mmCIF file of C-alpha atoms in Angstrom:
data_model
loop_
_atom_site.group_PDB
_atom_site.id
_atom_site.type_symbol
_atom_site.label_atom_id
_atom_site.label_comp_id
_atom_site.label_asym_id
_atom_site.label_seq_id
_atom_site.Cartn_x
_atom_site.Cartn_y
_atom_site.Cartn_z
ATOM 1 C CA MET P 1 -6.934 -18.726 7.495
ATOM 2 C CA LYS P 2 -6.865 -21.627 5.027
ATOM 3 C CA TYR P 3 -3.790 -22.440 2.981
ATOM 4 C CA ASP P 4 -4.090 -23.405 -0.677
ATOM 5 C CA PRO P 5 -1.052 -23.809 -2.958
ATOM 6 C CA ILE P 6 -2.944 -22.018 -5.725
ATOM 7 C CA ASP P 7 -3.175 -18.689 -3.877
ATOM 8 C CA THR P 8 -0.918 -19.095 -0.819
ATOM 9 C CA ALA P 9 2.863 -18.660 -0.710
ATOM 10 C CA VAL P 10 5.606 -18.998 1.861
ATOM 11 C CA VAL P 11 7.692 -15.851 2.369
ATOM 12 C CA VAL P 12 11.006 -16.254 4.187
ATOM 13 C CA ILE P 13 12.786 -13.107 5.320
ATOM 14 C CA ASP P 14 16.570 -12.846 5.691
ATOM 15 C CA PRO P 15 17.446 -16.576 5.870
ATOM 16 C CA GLN P 16 21.088 -15.541 6.080
ATOM 17 C CA ASN P 17 24.164 -16.460 8.092
ATOM 18 C CA ASP P 18 24.582 -13.142 9.883
ATOM 19 C CA VAL P 19 21.308 -13.620 11.779
ATOM 20 C CA LEU P 20 20.928 -17.411 11.965
ATOM 21 C CA SER P 21 24.395 -18.959 12.193
ATOM 22 C CA PRO P 22 26.693 -19.197 15.240
ATOM 23 C CA SER P 23 29.357 -17.710 12.965
ATOM 24 C CA GLY P 24 27.130 -14.737 12.100
ATOM 25 C CA ARG P 25 27.861 -11.212 13.231
ATOM 26 C CA ASN P 26 24.753 -10.997 15.406
ATOM 27 C CA TRP P 27 24.795 -14.346 17.182
ATOM 28 C CA ASP P 28 25.563 -12.779 20.560
ATOM 29 C CA VAL P 29 22.152 -11.098 20.695
ATOM 30 C CA LEU P 30 20.184 -13.608 18.599
ATOM 31 C CA GLY P 31 21.665 -16.986 19.441
ATOM 32 C CA ALA P 32 19.603 -17.700 22.551
ATOM 33 C CA SER P 33 16.309 -16.982 20.780
ATOM 34 C CA VAL P 34 17.294 -18.891 17.627
ATOM 35 C CA THR P 35 18.352 -21.887 19.705
ATOM 36 C CA GLU P 36 15.321 -21.917 22.015
ATOM 37 C CA ASN P 37 12.847 -21.587 19.146
ATOM 38 C CA ARG P 38 14.705 -24.111 16.985
ATOM 39 C CA THR P 39 14.337 -21.465 14.308
ATOM 40 C CA VAL P 40 16.685 -23.049 11.774
ATOM 41 C CA GLU P 41 15.167 -26.506 12.151
ATOM 42 C CA ASN P 42 11.664 -25.074 11.907
ATOM 43 C CA LEU P 43 12.491 -23.108 8.774
ATOM 44 C CA VAL P 44 13.766 -26.323 7.199
ATOM 45 C CA GLU P 45 10.417 -27.936 8.083
ATOM 46 C CA ILE P 46 8.576 -25.067 6.392
ATOM 47 C CA PHE P 47 10.728 -25.398 3.258
ATOM 48 C CA ILE P 48 10.070 -29.150 3.153
ATOM 49 C CA ALA P 49 6.325 -28.676 3.600
ATOM 50 C CA ALA P 50 6.221 -26.048 0.862
ATOM 51 C CA ALA P 51 8.043 -28.326 -1.573
ATOM 52 C CA ALA P 52 5.849 -31.309 -0.718
ATOM 53 C CA GLY P 53 2.632 -29.331 -1.041
ATOM 54 C CA GLY P 54 3.477 -27.356 -4.165
ATOM 55 C CA TYR P 55 3.519 -23.963 -2.433
ATOM 56 C CA ALA P 56 5.471 -21.156 -4.078
ATOM 57 C CA VAL P 57 8.345 -19.839 -1.945
ATOM 58 C CA PHE P 58 9.624 -16.263 -1.956
ATOM 59 C CA ILE P 59 12.773 -14.973 -0.267
ATOM 60 C CA SER P 60 13.068 -11.343 0.829
ATOM 61 C CA PRO P 61 16.806 -10.885 1.455
ATOM 62 C CA HIS P 62 18.766 -8.075 3.078
ATOM 63 C CA TYR P 63 21.987 -6.812 1.491
ATOM 64 C CA PHE P 64 24.173 -3.773 1.979
ATOM 65 C CA TYR P 65 26.576 -2.509 -0.675
ATOM 66 C CA PRO P 66 29.520 -0.104 -0.272
ATOM 67 C CA THR P 67 27.409 2.761 -1.621
ATOM 68 C CA ASP P 68 24.965 2.307 1.285
ATOM 69 C CA HIS P 69 27.677 3.541 3.633
ATOM 70 C CA ARG P 70 27.146 6.996 2.121
ATOM 71 C CA TRP P 71 23.690 7.344 3.659
ATOM 72 C CA LEU P 72 23.527 10.585 5.634
ATOM 73 C CA PHE P 73 21.272 9.351 8.442
ATOM 74 C CA ASN P 74 20.282 5.999 9.938
ATOM 75 C CA GLY P 75 18.300 4.575 12.800
ATOM 76 C CA PRO P 76 20.214 2.823 15.579
ATOM 77 C CA LEU P 77 19.958 -0.689 14.130
ATOM 78 C CA GLU P 78 20.720 0.484 10.590
ATOM 79 C CA ALA P 79 23.834 2.212 11.895
ATOM 80 C CA ASP P 80 24.882 -0.923 13.763
ATOM 81 C CA GLU P 81 24.366 -3.133 10.706
ATOM 82 C CA LEU P 82 26.546 -0.897 8.588
ATOM 83 C CA ARG P 83 29.160 -0.616 11.337
ATOM 84 C CA THR P 84 29.409 -4.387 11.726
ATOM 85 C CA SER P 85 29.174 -5.153 7.979
ATOM 86 C CA THR P 86 26.056 -7.239 8.536
ATOM 87 C CA PHE P 87 24.682 -8.595 5.221
ATOM 88 C CA ALA P 88 27.612 -6.939 3.417
ATOM 89 C CA ARG P 89 28.259 -7.564 -0.269
ATOM 90 C CA VAL P 90 30.919 -6.022 -2.481
ATOM 91 C CA GLY P 91 28.340 -4.769 -4.977
ATOM 92 C CA PRO P 92 24.934 -5.469 -6.536
ATOM 93 C CA LEU P 93 26.430 -7.160 -9.611
ATOM 94 C CA ARG P 94 29.373 -8.927 -7.951
ATOM 95 C CA LEU P 95 29.580 -12.097 -5.896
ATOM 96 C CA ASP P 96 33.225 -11.917 -4.823
ATOM 97 C CA GLY P 97 33.442 -13.478 -1.379
ATOM 98 C CA PHE P 98 29.701 -14.045 -1.180
ATOM 99 C CA VAL P 99 29.661 -17.813 -0.720
ATOM 100 C CA ASP P 100 29.514 -18.689 2.998
ATOM 101 C CA SER P 101 29.649 -14.998 3.949
ATOM 102 C CA GLY P 102 27.278 -13.426 6.440
ATOM 103 C CA ALA P 103 25.026 -12.382 3.550
ATOM 104 C CA ASP P 104 24.800 -15.911 2.127
ATOM 105 C CA TRP P 105 22.028 -18.400 2.908
ATOM 106 C CA LEU P 106 22.537 -20.986 5.600
ATOM 107 C CA ASP P 107 23.828 -24.210 4.072
ATOM 108 C CA GLN P 108 20.727 -26.038 5.321
ATOM 109 C CA PHE P 109 18.525 -23.763 3.217
ATOM 110 C CA LYS P 110 20.487 -23.793 -0.034
ATOM 111 C CA PRO P 111 18.889 -26.937 -1.533
ATOM 112 C CA PHE P 112 15.488 -25.269 -1.185
ATOM 113 C CA ILE P 113 16.372 -21.699 -2.170
ATOM 114 C CA GLU P 114 18.635 -22.674 -5.065
ATOM 115 C CA ASP P 115 16.123 -25.053 -6.655
ATOM 116 C CA SER P 116 15.481 -22.740 -9.652
ATOM 117 C CA ALA P 117 11.818 -22.383 -8.611
ATOM 118 C CA THR P 118 12.113 -20.258 -5.466
ATOM 119 C CA VAL P 119 11.710 -16.537 -6.135
ATOM 120 C CA VAL P 120 14.453 -14.384 -4.613
ATOM 121 C CA ALA P 121 13.171 -10.815 -4.482
ATOM 122 C CA SER P 122 15.414 -7.805 -4.750
ATOM 123 C CA PRO P 123 16.857 -6.806 -1.355
ATOM 124 C CA HIS P 124 14.868 -4.764 1.100
ATOM 125 C CA LYS P 125 17.078 -1.927 2.287
ATOM 126 C CA VAL P 126 15.601 -1.029 5.664
ATOM 127 C CA TRP P 127 12.999 -3.378 7.225
ATOM 128 C CA GLY P 128 9.928 -3.812 5.070
ATOM 129 C CA PRO P 129 9.077 -4.773 1.478
ATOM 130 C CA GLN P 130 8.387 -1.170 0.492
ATOM 131 C CA THR P 131 11.954 -1.030 -0.865
ATOM 132 C CA ASN P 132 11.969 -4.275 -2.854
ATOM 133 C CA ASP P 133 9.835 -6.105 -5.419
ATOM 134 C CA LEU P 134 8.321 -8.757 -3.136
ATOM 135 C CA VAL P 135 4.742 -7.487 -3.426
ATOM 136 C CA LEU P 136 5.040 -7.241 -7.212
ATOM 137 C CA GLN P 137 6.331 -10.809 -7.397
ATOM 138 C CA LEU P 138 3.426 -12.028 -5.256
ATOM 139 C CA ARG P 139 0.798 -10.066 -7.193
ATOM 140 C CA LYS P 140 2.097 -11.294 -10.556
ATOM 141 C CA ARG P 141 1.340 -14.830 -9.375
ATOM 142 C CA ARG P 142 -2.104 -13.973 -7.924
ATOM 143 C CA ILE P 143 -0.923 -14.794 -4.420
ATOM 144 C CA ASP P 144 -3.436 -13.542 -1.842
ATOM 145 C CA LYS P 145 -2.242 -15.291 1.319
ATOM 146 C CA VAL P 146 1.202 -15.472 2.881
ATOM 147 C CA VAL P 147 2.823 -17.809 5.394
ATOM 148 C CA LEU P 148 5.495 -15.538 6.860
ATOM 149 C CA CYS P 149 8.683 -16.568 8.653
ATOM 150 C CA GLY P 150 12.369 -15.682 8.944
ATOM 151 C CA MET P 151 14.339 -12.973 10.719
ATOM 152 C CA LEU P 152 14.209 -10.777 12.792
ATOM 153 C CA ALA P 153 10.899 -11.241 14.562
ATOM 154 C CA ASN P 154 10.428 -7.683 15.810
ATOM 155 C CA ILE P 155 12.134 -5.889 12.933
ATOM 156 C CA CYS P 156 11.948 -7.200 9.365
ATOM 157 C CA VAL P 157 9.299 -9.871 9.976
ATOM 158 C CA GLU P 158 6.978 -7.449 11.728
ATOM 159 C CA SER P 159 7.640 -4.766 9.103
ATOM 160 C CA HIS P 160 6.807 -7.225 6.323
ATOM 161 C CA LEU P 161 3.687 -8.310 8.199
ATOM 162 C CA ARG P 162 2.427 -4.763 8.580
ATOM 163 C CA ASP P 163 3.021 -3.796 4.963
ATOM 164 C CA LEU P 164 1.570 -7.005 3.530
ATOM 165 C CA LEU P 165 -1.562 -6.436 5.616
ATOM 166 C CA GLU P 166 -1.822 -2.870 4.310
ATOM 167 C CA GLN P 167 -1.458 -4.274 0.782
ATOM 168 C CA GLY P 168 -4.478 -6.523 1.301
ATOM 169 C CA PHE P 169 -2.873 -9.916 1.924
ATOM 170 C CA GLU P 170 -3.984 -12.455 4.504
ATOM 171 C CA VAL P 171 -0.911 -13.246 6.584
ATOM 172 C CA ALA P 172 -0.032 -15.998 9.037
ATOM 173 C CA VAL P 173 3.225 -15.590 10.967
ATOM 174 C CA VAL P 174 4.839 -18.863 12.039
ATOM 175 C CA ARG P 175 5.729 -17.982 15.592
ATOM 176 C CA ASP P 176 8.640 -20.378 16.130
ATOM 177 C CA ALA P 177 10.149 -20.064 12.644
ATOM 178 C CA THR P 178 11.562 -16.696 13.663
ATOM 179 C CA ALA P 179 13.600 -15.251 16.539
ATOM 180 C CA GLY P 180 14.551 -11.884 17.959
ATOM 181 C CA PRO P 181 17.332 -10.043 19.764
ATOM 182 C CA ARG P 182 17.672 -9.791 23.508
ATOM 183 C CA HIS P 183 18.875 -6.326 24.388
ATOM 184 C CA PRO P 184 20.100 -5.394 27.876
ATOM 185 C CA THR P 185 18.145 -2.122 27.804
ATOM 186 C CA HIS P 186 15.378 -2.523 25.233
ATOM 187 C CA GLY P 187 14.301 -6.020 26.298
ATOM 188 C CA ASP P 188 13.301 -9.169 24.417
ATOM 189 C CA GLY P 189 12.488 -8.341 20.809
ATOM 190 C CA TYR P 190 10.950 -11.745 20.122
ATOM 191 C CA ARG P 191 8.420 -11.484 22.936
ATOM 192 C CA ALA P 192 7.557 -7.948 21.883
ATOM 193 C CA ALA P 193 6.898 -9.203 18.363
ATOM 194 C CA LEU P 194 4.596 -11.983 19.571
ATOM 195 C CA VAL P 195 2.363 -9.409 21.239
ATOM 196 C CA ASN P 196 2.005 -7.467 17.996
ATOM 197 C CA TYR P 197 1.535 -10.602 15.883
ATOM 198 C CA SER P 198 -1.408 -11.543 18.082
ATOM 199 C CA PHE P 199 -3.036 -8.172 17.424
ATOM 200 C CA LEU P 200 -2.248 -8.001 13.706
ATOM 201 C CA ALA P 201 -1.814 -11.341 11.927
ATOM 202 C CA HIS P 202 -4.662 -13.500 10.672
ATOM 203 C CA ALA P 203 -3.012 -16.482 12.368
ATOM 204 C CA VAL P 204 0.073 -17.126 14.506
ATOM 205 C CA PRO P 205 0.624 -20.885 14.207
ATOM 206 C CA SER P 206 3.523 -22.959 15.415
ATOM 207 C CA THR P 207 5.641 -24.673 12.778
ATOM 208 C CA ALA P 208 3.895 -27.974 13.491
ATOM 209 C CA GLU P 209 0.491 -26.341 13.055
ATOM 210 C CA ALA P 210 1.501 -24.550 9.855
ATOM 211 C CA VAL P 211 3.030 -27.687 8.338
ATOM 212 C CA ALA P 212 -0.082 -29.724 9.181
ATOM 213 C CA ALA P 213 -2.375 -27.088 7.686
ATOM 214 C CA MET P 214 -0.282 -26.875 4.519
ATOM 215 C CA ALA P 215 -0.332 -30.648 4.153
ATOM 216 C CA ASN P 216 -4.074 -30.929 4.774
ATOM 217 C CA GLU P 217 -4.928 -28.292 2.192
ATOM 218 C CA SER P 218 -2.432 -29.529 -0.395
ATOM 219 C CA GLN P 219 -3.997 -33.015 -0.255
ATOM 220 C CA ARG P 220 -7.099 -31.434 -1.765
ATOM 221 C CA ALA P 221 -5.134 -29.463 -4.353
ATOM 222 C CA PRO P 222 -2.692 -30.280 -7.191
ATOM 223 C CA HIS P 223 0.932 -30.826 -6.158
ATOM 224 C CA GLY P 224 4.244 -29.494 -7.443
ATOM 225 C CA ALA P 225 4.282 -28.726 -11.148
ATOM 226 C CA ALA P 226 0.557 -29.415 -11.344
ATOM 227 C CA ALA P 227 -0.109 -26.744 -8.740
ATOM 228 C CA SER P 228 2.060 -24.308 -10.671
ATOM 229 C CA ALA P 229 0.194 -25.084 -13.873
ATOM 230 C CA MET P 230 -3.142 -24.701 -12.107
ATOM 231 C CA ARG P 231 -1.968 -21.388 -10.649
ATOM 232 C CA ALA P 232 -1.028 -20.175 -14.138
ATOM 233 C CA GLY P 233 -4.386 -21.346 -15.470
ATOM 234 C CA CYS P 234 -6.216 -19.470 -12.746
ATOM 235 C CA ILE P 235 -4.308 -16.328 -13.643
ATOM 236 C CA GLN P 236 -5.431 -16.625 -17.262
ATOM 237 C CA MET P 237 -9.044 -17.359 -16.351
ATOM 238 C CA ARG P 238 -9.315 -14.632 -13.744
ATOM 239 C CA GLY P 239 -7.661 -12.040 -15.926
ATOM 240 C CA PRO P 240 -6.597 -8.623 -14.672
ATOM 241 C CA ARG P 241 -8.124 -7.302 -11.476
#
């Protein structure tokens, strides 16, 4: 899989405190994997590489609102998220208490996500992008290839991978820019995800490999605003599919 800032984007799933910060509600089951993989540091490297190479960045966040507590049935992890107020917000149009909450971005990511260019999709409500506008946002920019990373490896990342593949995208999953839970009964979610990535994804690079590939391809393509302008020009020339 070759990366090109004209038709390739970085998609980061759930880059939020509750799954990546020691103060998050799920650190007990995620902390070891996040720490061993250097997930936060590697995500920062991906953000930096995307900015340097002119790659579009999309965030697929996870939020729960008070009305979601009225759901009549949930899977085990959904039930646990609601019980623990993971990714909780006071409402879809309110930001009371949002800053530095479990639903907020990690501080390390804010300069990249809040740069007025990064696309923050509507929240996915279970695991995959079927319940948000991520695919629409990608299609509207003629994005065909995705560099996928974020949380959790065996849940939302794998669900996004599977749906993006079904939607016709080429997808590379950055294997150490994610992490998974370690459950005393169910086992290591991260290792389970790696098995499925190997069967499904078009590539499963390390962060170092992904960053190098992005840099190599971007050297042969326009950077930054020029890449965005070229992308817009390609959309006009190619017309509707």
